[in-house]
């Protein structure tokens, strides 16, 4: 669970260069038994023999020399190339460079323009008040839709902030019997939004007309703290440990049920392909579910059950450039970010962040991961993947950063914390080339506007 004692020894991170240490390390001096043999091809043994024998005799018993004798010795030295300052040579002289092609035909060196280093602002570009924001690690109260509208739940009210115009509107306020709001999630079309409630119900709203479309009830017995869309399927996770797939187009909306958690489900994320669902719970477990094996007649069996975390797992993020890569973050007594191969269930890496991991977001344009944290620094940390080197730490919040959401263009990140502020960070920069946004599917196509 998240509020537990310090965990046992965590998994050690893998070395980036596992062979480097082996080249530098020597067990004992006996391993280096080879003699050093100089390059004999550059040696003059005749000159060396003379200097070691005749030269010494001259010094030991000098004789008077005549000018003719000195001239003879000089001529002899020049003839045998003996005017050198050293006897042994340990390196051949390099050959003179040969120009293979005329200079006029030589091509100019190709200069590659270095990619400019992206500037990462250390402070938020905008800060909004968020009074009555529920400080609860297990809820999901912030989401940014494809229509560039941010939804945030403050107490029992859902507010919409239009990022294009900078305007704020109120979607709905619930009474004490239904509220407070425990989760919000935009449908892929950016117009319809799901709202999870403390009374175990889920409501669907049309943000354009501010009208309620329907209420999903009967699936959960406790509050619904996590939501995830997969086209027209709305997946809900509750405090009762249940995970339910709801087809919002039909009246009998419950189509599949996943049962694997015995405590509150606080994290839900569908993969980009919509084939795999990741769930995290207060029981410290992660489950990977395969959509193709889902059954409407009985509870679906999980594909993988991952139990390496030692605290609640709320932060889940599927990698945008590798479909089977999942990043997860553990709570206060775990503090690690782990990476999983969801095809095999293998843990690829584990990094101790030093503090509670509340949320994770991948950069859509670069191989980077952003994490938000709790005690003690309440910071956002940008990591380079896969080295997991810290690129930046963004400070400003004075309480744990519980919720994060990413703008549709993938550049801006909104963070909400227990200090009741909503901050916007230009952490992921500007994409190199603007790509046309994929056409959102209409989850309510061919469906009645309102179902009671």
Short mmCIF file of N, CA and C in Angstrom, two decimals, residues 1-10 310-311 332-335:
data_model
loop_
_atom_site.label_atom_id
_atom_site.label_comp_id
_atom_site.label_asym_id
_atom_site.label_seq_id
_atom_site.Cartn_x
_atom_site.Cartn_y
_atom_site.Cartn_z
N UNK A 1 0.84 -1.20 0.00
CA UNK A 1 0.00 0.00 0.00
C UNK A 1 0.87 1.24 0.00
N UNK A 2 0.30 2.37 -0.38
CA UNK A 2 1.08 3.59 -0.55
C UNK A 2 1.56 4.13 0.77
N UNK A 3 0.74 4.08 1.82
CA UNK A 3 1.11 4.66 3.10
C UNK A 3 1.75 3.61 3.97
N UNK A 4 2.88 3.07 3.57
CA UNK A 4 3.54 2.02 4.32
C UNK A 4 4.93 2.42 4.72
N UNK A 5 5.66 1.48 5.35
CA UNK A 5 7.03 1.73 5.76
C UNK A 5 7.94 1.67 4.55
N UNK A 6 9.22 2.02 4.78
CA UNK A 6 10.18 2.01 3.67
C UNK A 6 10.33 0.61 3.13
N UNK A 7 10.45 0.52 1.81
CA UNK A 7 10.50 -0.78 1.17
C UNK A 7 11.85 -1.42 1.35
N UNK A 8 11.91 -2.73 1.02
CA UNK A 8 13.18 -3.45 1.07
C UNK A 8 14.05 -3.00 -0.07
N UNK A 9 15.18 -3.65 -0.22
CA UNK A 9 16.11 -3.25 -1.27
C UNK A 9 15.45 -3.31 -2.63
N UNK A 10 15.61 -2.22 -3.42
CA UNK A 10 14.95 -2.12 -4.71
C UNK A 10 15.82 -2.75 -5.78
N UNK A 310 6.22 -2.14 -4.45
CA UNK A 310 5.96 -2.35 -3.03
C UNK A 310 5.01 -1.31 -2.46
N UNK A 311 4.31 -0.61 -3.32
CA UNK A 311 3.34 0.38 -2.90
C UNK A 311 2.29 0.53 -3.99
N UNK A 332 4.52 6.03 -2.07
CA UNK A 332 5.49 6.56 -1.12
C UNK A 332 6.51 5.59 -0.59
N UNK A 333 6.16 4.33 -0.39
CA UNK A 333 7.13 3.37 0.12
C UNK A 333 7.80 2.57 -0.98
N UNK A 334 7.58 2.94 -2.22
CA UNK A 334 8.21 2.28 -3.37
C UNK A 334 9.13 3.24 -4.11
N UNK A 335 8.56 4.33 -4.60
CA UNK A 335 9.32 5.44 -5.19
C UNK A 335 10.05 5.10 -6.48
#
